Every structure is written in C-alpha cells, then in structure tokens.
Amino acid sequence: MSATPTRRMIGVVLLIPLIAALALTAFAWPAARVAPHEVPVGVAGPASATERLQQGFEREPDAFDVHRYDDEAAARSAIENRDVYGAVVATERGPHLLTASAGSPVIAQLLREAVTARAPEGTDVQVTDVVATPAGDPRGSALGASMLPLALAGVATGALVSLLALRGIRAVGALFGAAALAGLTATVLAHNWLEVIAGNWWAEAGVFALAVLAVGGAVAGLAALLGRPGIGVGAMLMVLVGNPLSGVSSAPELLPESVGALGQWLPPGASGSLLRSVAYFDGNAAFAPALTLAIWAVLGLAAVAVGARRSDAAPGKPEAPARTKEPAPVG
C-alpha cells in the first residue's frame, strides 16, 4: 500500500471522530446548559406591589432583566411588541401572569412555574397567554424543527451552484430562484397544510426565501473564494454552529451566556427570530433579524461575483480563439 492512500486512511479515521465530537458539542452542550440569562420580563402595577415582584425575579442573579410598566395594558403592549417575554401584573386578587407562548413556550412555562412557586400559599395565580401558539403547534416544536431543513436547503443550493460551476448571472439566478421556490413550498407546508404558523402568507414566504438565500449565498460565496473546501466550511458554520445556537426551540436567552447572542448573528438564529415576528407578532421586532439575513445574502452574492471575476482573470485560463474572417468569393 502506497504512502498517500495510507495517509488518507489515517486522515479519515481521525477526521470522523473529530466531526462527531464537534457535532455532539454543538448540539448537546447548549441543550445541557439551558438556563435563563437576562430574560426580559415585566412587572406592572403600583410601585409598592411591583417592588415585591421585582425582588422575586432578582433572587436569581442575572437570570431576568426586569422592566416596569404602569398597568396591564402597557405590559400587554410590551409583550406584543416583543420587548419582554411575559409580565406579572399586581392585582387585588394576587399576581396575574401574562405570557407569550408564541415567543417561547419554554420561557412561558418557566415564568408560570416561577411565579406560582413564589406566590403566597393558597393564592391562585391567574395566567393569560397574550400571544399564543396556533392550535396546530401548541408546544412550538414544529417551528423549532423548521430551521434545520431551511439550513440544509440553503447549503444544498450553495453547494449545487458551486459544483455545477455556475458563475455570474447564472449563479445569482439559481440562488434567487431556488430560494423563492423553497420559500413558497415551505409556506404551503407550514401555513396551509400543518397550520403551525398564522401570519401574513406572503410575508412568511419572504422569510423562508430570505433564510434559504442567506445560507445558500454564504455557502456559494465561500466556495467561490475557497474552492470546494468552502462548501464544507459553510455547511459546518450553518448546520453544526448556526442551527444549535439559533435558540429557536427554546430562546436565545436560555442558551449559555453570549452563545445565544452569537447565534442571532448567524442565518439560522436570525431566521427563527424573524419567522416568529412575522408569523405571530405582526412583524414586531423583525428589523434586526431581517437586516442580519440581508447582510449575509448580500455578502454571499458579492463573494460569488468576486470569485467569478477571479476565475475569469486567472492567467492559466485559455482564451477563446479569434474568429477569422472568411475571404469573400471572387466573382
């Protein structure tokens, strides 16, 4: 057996366990360290009553970021605008908990348990779900599961554009066309068939399409700059890093500190936040994740254009033979 095949065999033997370790770390570590980190919540009512409620949240250092509101209407508005995940309103009958399971079913349950545990013995805590998940996805699990297929669709799009050697306008057209069709297909499945999202149909299709375009453009751009290894780099960044750090199945604030914020700068995390805003909250708090996806898409498409120009200007590229003019027949 020659030395080169032997080295390749050793490389495969060592590389696969490394990939398995990275994948296990990326997916299992955030899930094993789920805990609240500066989760924005609200308290509403008279100052004397809300002081006690705020102290209850502050018993756990750095777990909650407490905002004060004058009354229940202001607290509801803050929840609908996605400023806070929930709020506790001080009433004569006791605490009234306002949640938004559509924002995060996990945090809604966490708040329910926390407020109930801290309420005076015998107090019946009233709970109102201000923005509830649709009947087709009561636990919000379907929306959380939708990000990985979108990431895989984007990776596949970028990889095919690179492997089929599409450049210039053809590469851009393939990326846009595949993203648009993927967006329409995903919306038909999620909105019309499964009924797990309930916002504006075309806005949801736009979110799905932008998510695929951001991932596909990034993968194609990395491949244009780095060659075929760029496909692997892009796939690892989007699937092994971006997906588990997206916080879609729980919330970014429940992931290990700073990791959740990092995940929101990657397409899977931004896609999940944008889809929640459009599907459940009438587009509130949609600007930041939409801008993040747009930046990834633009940078990816720019890299595709740069890679095409570099390929065209390569010194070893054969030039097209000059066309010779046929002599005119002598009459």
Coordinates of C-alpha atoms in Angstrom, one line a residue:
M1 CA 0.0 0.0 0.0
S2 CA 1.5 3.4 -1.0
A3 CA 2.1 6.2 1.5
T4 CA -0.6 8.5 0.0
P5 CA -3.6 6.1 0.5
T6 CA -2.3 5.3 3.9
R7 CA -2.2 8.9 4.9
R8 CA -5.7 9.3 3.5
M9 CA -7.0 6.4 5.5
I10 CA -5.4 7.8 8.7
G11 CA -7.0 11.2 7.9
V12 CA -10.4 9.7 7.6
V13 CA -10.0 7.7 10.8
L14 CA -9.0 10.8 12.7
L15 CA -11.4 13.3 11.0
I16 CA -14.6 11.4 11.6
P17 CA -14.3 11.3 15.4
L18 CA -13.4 15.0 15.3
I19 CA -16.5 15.8 13.4
A20 CA -18.6 13.7 15.7
A21 CA -17.1 15.4 18.7
L22 CA -17.8 18.9 17.2
A23 CA -21.4 17.9 16.3
L24 CA -22.0 16.5 19.8
T25 CA -20.6 19.5 21.4
A26 CA -22.5 21.9 19.2
F27 CA -25.9 20.2 19.7
A28 CA -25.6 18.7 23.2
W29 CA -23.7 21.4 25.1
P30 CA -26.3 24.3 24.6
A31 CA -29.1 21.9 25.4
A32 CA -27.4 20.6 28.6
R33 CA -26.8 24.2 29.8
V34 CA -30.3 25.6 29.3
A35 CA -30.9 28.3 32.0
P36 CA -32.2 31.9 31.9
H37 CA -29.7 34.7 31.2
E38 CA -31.1 38.2 31.3
V39 CA -34.5 37.1 30.1
P40 CA -36.6 40.3 29.6
V41 CA -39.7 40.2 31.7
G42 CA -42.1 42.9 33.1
V43 CA -43.9 43.8 36.3
A44 CA -46.9 46.1 36.3
G45 CA -49.0 47.8 38.9
P46 CA -48.5 50.1 41.9
A47 CA -44.9 50.7 42.9
S48 CA -45.4 49.2 46.3
A49 CA -46.6 45.9 44.8
T50 CA -44.2 45.7 41.9
E51 CA -41.2 46.2 44.2
R52 CA -42.0 42.8 45.7
L53 CA -42.5 41.2 42.3
Q54 CA -39.2 42.6 41.0
Q55 CA -37.3 41.4 44.1
G56 CA -38.7 37.9 43.4
F57 CA -37.2 37.9 39.9
E58 CA -33.9 39.3 41.2
R59 CA -33.4 36.4 43.6
E60 CA -31.6 34.6 40.8
P61 CA -28.7 36.9 39.7
D62 CA -28.5 37.7 36.0
A63 CA -31.5 35.4 35.3
F64 CA -34.0 38.1 34.4
D65 CA -34.0 41.6 33.1
V66 CA -37.0 43.3 34.8
H67 CA -38.9 46.1 33.1
R68 CA -41.5 48.1 35.0
Y69 CA -44.9 49.2 33.5
D70 CA -47.7 51.3 34.8
D71 CA -50.6 48.9 34.2
E72 CA -51.7 45.7 32.5
A73 CA -52.3 47.4 29.1
A74 CA -48.7 48.7 29.0
A75 CA -47.4 45.2 29.9
R76 CA -49.6 43.6 27.2
S77 CA -48.3 46.1 24.6
A78 CA -44.7 45.3 25.6
I79 CA -45.3 41.6 25.1
E80 CA -47.0 42.1 21.7
N81 CA -44.0 44.3 20.6
R82 CA -41.6 41.5 21.7
D83 CA -39.9 43.8 24.3
V84 CA -40.5 41.2 27.0
Y85 CA -41.4 37.5 27.1
G86 CA -44.0 38.0 29.8
A87 CA -45.1 40.2 32.7
V88 CA -46.6 39.9 36.2
V89 CA -49.4 42.3 37.0
A90 CA -50.1 43.1 40.6
T91 CA -53.8 42.9 41.3
E92 CA -56.0 42.9 44.4
R93 CA -56.6 39.1 43.9
G94 CA -52.9 38.4 43.6
P95 CA -50.4 38.2 40.7
H96 CA -51.7 37.9 37.2
L97 CA -49.2 36.4 34.8
L98 CA -49.1 37.4 31.2
T99 CA -47.2 35.1 28.9
A100 CA -46.5 34.7 25.2
S101 CA -46.1 31.1 24.3
A102 CA -45.6 32.1 20.7
G103 CA -42.4 33.9 21.7
S104 CA -41.1 30.9 23.6
P105 CA -43.1 28.1 25.1
V106 CA -40.2 27.2 27.3
I107 CA -40.0 30.7 28.8
A108 CA -43.8 30.8 29.2
Q109 CA -43.6 27.6 31.2
L110 CA -40.6 28.8 33.2
L111 CA -42.4 32.0 34.2
R112 CA -45.6 30.1 35.1
E113 CA -43.5 27.8 37.5
A114 CA -41.5 30.7 38.9
V115 CA -44.5 32.9 39.7
T116 CA -46.6 30.1 41.1
A117 CA -43.7 29.0 43.4
R118 CA -43.2 32.5 44.8
A119 CA -46.9 33.4 45.2
P120 CA -48.3 33.3 48.8
E121 CA -49.6 29.9 49.9
G122 CA -53.2 29.4 48.7
T123 CA -53.0 32.0 46.0
D124 CA -54.4 31.1 42.7
V125 CA -52.2 32.6 40.0
Q126 CA -54.2 33.7 37.0
V127 CA -52.4 33.1 33.7
T128 CA -53.2 34.7 30.4
D129 CA -51.4 33.7 27.2
V130 CA -51.4 37.1 25.4
V131 CA -49.8 35.7 22.1
A132 CA -50.5 32.0 22.0
T133 CA -49.0 29.4 19.6
P134 CA -51.5 28.2 17.0
A135 CA -53.6 25.1 17.6
G136 CA -51.5 23.2 15.0
D137 CA -48.3 23.6 17.1
P138 CA -49.3 24.1 20.7
R139 CA -45.8 23.4 22.0
G140 CA -44.0 25.4 19.3
S141 CA -41.9 22.3 18.4
A142 CA -42.8 22.4 14.7
L143 CA -41.5 25.9 14.3
G144 CA -38.3 25.0 16.1
A145 CA -37.8 22.0 13.8
S146 CA -38.2 24.0 10.7
M147 CA -34.9 25.8 10.9
L148 CA -32.7 22.7 10.2
P149 CA -34.5 21.9 6.9
L150 CA -34.1 25.5 5.8
A151 CA -30.4 25.5 6.6
L152 CA -30.0 22.2 4.7
A153 CA -31.9 23.6 1.7
G154 CA -29.6 26.6 1.7
V155 CA -26.5 24.5 2.0
A156 CA -27.7 22.3 -0.9
T157 CA -28.4 25.3 -3.1
G158 CA -25.0 26.9 -2.5
A159 CA -23.2 23.5 -3.0
L160 CA -25.0 22.8 -6.3
V161 CA -24.2 26.3 -7.6
S162 CA -20.6 25.6 -6.9
L163 CA -20.4 22.0 -8.1
L164 CA -22.2 22.8 -11.3
A165 CA -19.7 25.6 -11.9
L166 CA -22.4 28.3 -12.3
R167 CA -21.0 31.8 -12.3
G168 CA -22.1 35.3 -12.7
I169 CA -25.7 35.9 -13.5
R170 CA -26.5 32.2 -13.7
A171 CA -25.2 31.6 -10.2
V172 CA -27.3 34.6 -8.9
G173 CA -30.3 33.5 -10.8
A174 CA -30.0 29.9 -9.4
L175 CA -29.7 31.2 -5.8
F176 CA -32.6 33.6 -6.1
G177 CA -34.8 31.1 -8.0
A178 CA -34.2 28.2 -5.6
A179 CA -34.7 30.4 -2.6
A180 CA -38.0 31.8 -4.0
L181 CA -39.4 28.3 -4.8
A182 CA -38.2 27.0 -1.4
G183 CA -40.0 29.8 0.3
L184 CA -43.2 29.2 -1.4
T185 CA -43.1 25.4 -0.8
A186 CA -42.2 25.9 2.9
T187 CA -45.1 28.3 3.4
V188 CA -47.6 26.0 1.7
L189 CA -46.5 23.1 4.0
A190 CA -46.2 25.1 7.3
H191 CA -49.1 27.6 6.8
N192 CA -51.6 25.7 4.7
W193 CA -51.0 22.1 5.5
L194 CA -49.6 21.8 9.0
E195 CA -51.1 25.1 10.2
V196 CA -48.2 25.8 12.5
I197 CA -47.7 29.5 11.5
A198 CA -50.5 32.0 11.3
G199 CA -49.2 35.3 10.0
N200 CA -49.3 37.0 6.6
W201 CA -48.8 34.3 4.0
W202 CA -46.6 36.3 1.6
A203 CA -44.5 37.7 4.5
E204 CA -43.9 34.2 5.7
A205 CA -42.9 33.1 2.2
G206 CA -40.5 36.0 2.1
V207 CA -38.9 35.0 5.4
F208 CA -38.4 31.4 4.3
A209 CA -37.0 32.5 0.9
L210 CA -34.6 35.1 2.6
A211 CA -33.4 32.4 5.0
V212 CA -32.5 30.0 2.2
L213 CA -30.9 32.8 0.2
A214 CA -28.8 33.9 3.1
V215 CA -27.5 30.4 3.7
G216 CA -27.1 29.5 0.1
G217 CA -25.4 32.7 -0.8
A218 CA -23.0 32.3 2.1
V219 CA -22.1 28.7 1.1
A220 CA -21.7 29.6 -2.6
G221 CA -19.7 32.7 -1.7
L222 CA -17.3 30.7 0.5
A223 CA -17.0 28.1 -2.3
A224 CA -16.2 30.8 -4.8
L225 CA -13.4 32.2 -2.6
L226 CA -12.0 29.0 -1.1
G227 CA -12.9 26.3 -3.7
R228 CA -14.7 23.1 -2.8
P229 CA -13.5 23.3 0.9
G230 CA -15.6 26.4 1.2
I231 CA -18.7 24.2 0.9
G232 CA -17.6 22.2 3.9
V233 CA -16.8 25.4 5.9
G234 CA -20.2 26.9 5.0
A235 CA -22.1 23.7 5.9
M236 CA -20.4 23.4 9.3
L237 CA -21.0 27.1 10.0
M238 CA -24.7 26.9 9.2
V239 CA -25.6 23.4 10.4
L240 CA -23.1 22.5 13.2
V241 CA -22.8 26.0 14.6
G242 CA -25.7 28.1 13.5
N243 CA -28.6 25.6 14.0
P244 CA -27.9 24.5 17.6
L245 CA -27.1 28.1 18.6
S246 CA -30.2 29.5 17.0
G247 CA -32.3 29.2 20.1
V248 CA -35.4 28.5 18.0
S249 CA -36.5 25.5 20.1
S250 CA -36.2 27.4 23.4
A251 CA -34.9 31.0 23.3
P252 CA -31.6 32.7 22.8
E253 CA -31.7 33.9 26.4
L254 CA -31.8 30.3 27.6
L255 CA -28.6 29.3 25.9
P256 CA -25.2 29.7 27.6
E257 CA -24.3 33.4 28.1
S258 CA -23.1 35.1 24.9
V259 CA -23.7 32.0 22.8
G260 CA -27.3 32.9 22.3
A261 CA -26.3 36.4 21.1
L262 CA -23.8 34.8 18.7
G263 CA -26.5 32.5 17.3
Q264 CA -28.6 35.5 16.4
W265 CA -25.9 36.8 14.1
L266 CA -26.0 33.6 12.0
P267 CA -28.7 32.9 9.5
P268 CA -30.5 30.1 11.4
G269 CA -30.9 32.2 14.5
A270 CA -32.0 35.3 12.6
S271 CA -34.4 33.2 10.5
G272 CA -36.1 31.8 13.6
S273 CA -36.5 35.2 15.2
L274 CA -37.8 36.7 12.0
L275 CA -40.3 33.9 11.4
R276 CA -41.6 34.3 15.0
S277 CA -42.1 38.0 14.5
V278 CA -43.8 37.7 11.2
A279 CA -45.9 34.6 12.0
Y280 CA -47.1 35.5 15.5
F281 CA -46.4 39.2 16.3
D282 CA -47.5 41.1 13.2
G283 CA -43.9 41.8 12.2
N284 CA -42.8 43.5 15.5
A285 CA -39.1 43.3 16.3
A286 CA -38.5 42.0 12.7
F287 CA -36.0 44.6 11.6
A288 CA -32.8 43.3 13.2
P289 CA -33.1 39.7 12.1
A290 CA -34.2 40.8 8.6
L291 CA -31.1 43.0 8.3
T292 CA -28.9 40.2 9.5
L293 CA -30.2 37.8 6.8
A294 CA -29.9 40.5 4.2
I295 CA -26.3 41.2 5.1
W296 CA -25.4 37.5 4.8
A297 CA -27.2 37.3 1.4
V298 CA -25.5 40.4 0.0
L299 CA -22.1 39.4 1.2
G300 CA -22.5 35.9 -0.2
L301 CA -23.6 37.2 -3.6
A302 CA -20.8 39.6 -3.6
A303 CA -18.3 36.8 -2.9
V304 CA -19.9 34.8 -5.8
A305 CA -19.3 37.8 -8.1
V306 CA -15.7 38.2 -6.9
G307 CA -15.0 34.5 -7.3
A308 CA -16.3 34.6 -10.9
R309 CA -14.1 37.6 -11.8
R310 CA -11.1 36.0 -10.2
S311 CA -11.8 32.8 -12.2
D312 CA -12.2 34.8 -15.5
A313 CA -9.0 36.7 -14.8
A314 CA -6.9 33.6 -14.0
P315 CA -3.7 33.6 -16.0
G316 CA -3.9 29.9 -16.9
K317 CA -7.4 30.2 -18.4
P318 CA -7.3 29.6 -22.2
E319 CA -8.5 32.5 -24.3
A320 CA -11.2 31.9 -26.9
P321 CA -9.7 31.6 -30.4
A322 CA -10.0 34.7 -32.5
R323 CA -12.6 34.4 -35.3
T324 CA -11.0 34.7 -38.8
K325 CA -12.9 36.4 -41.4
E326 CA -13.7 34.2 -44.4
P327 CA -12.4 35.5 -47.7
A328 CA -15.1 36.8 -49.9
P329 CA -15.5 34.7 -53.1
V330 CA -14.1 36.2 -56.3
G331 CA -16.9 36.8 -58.7

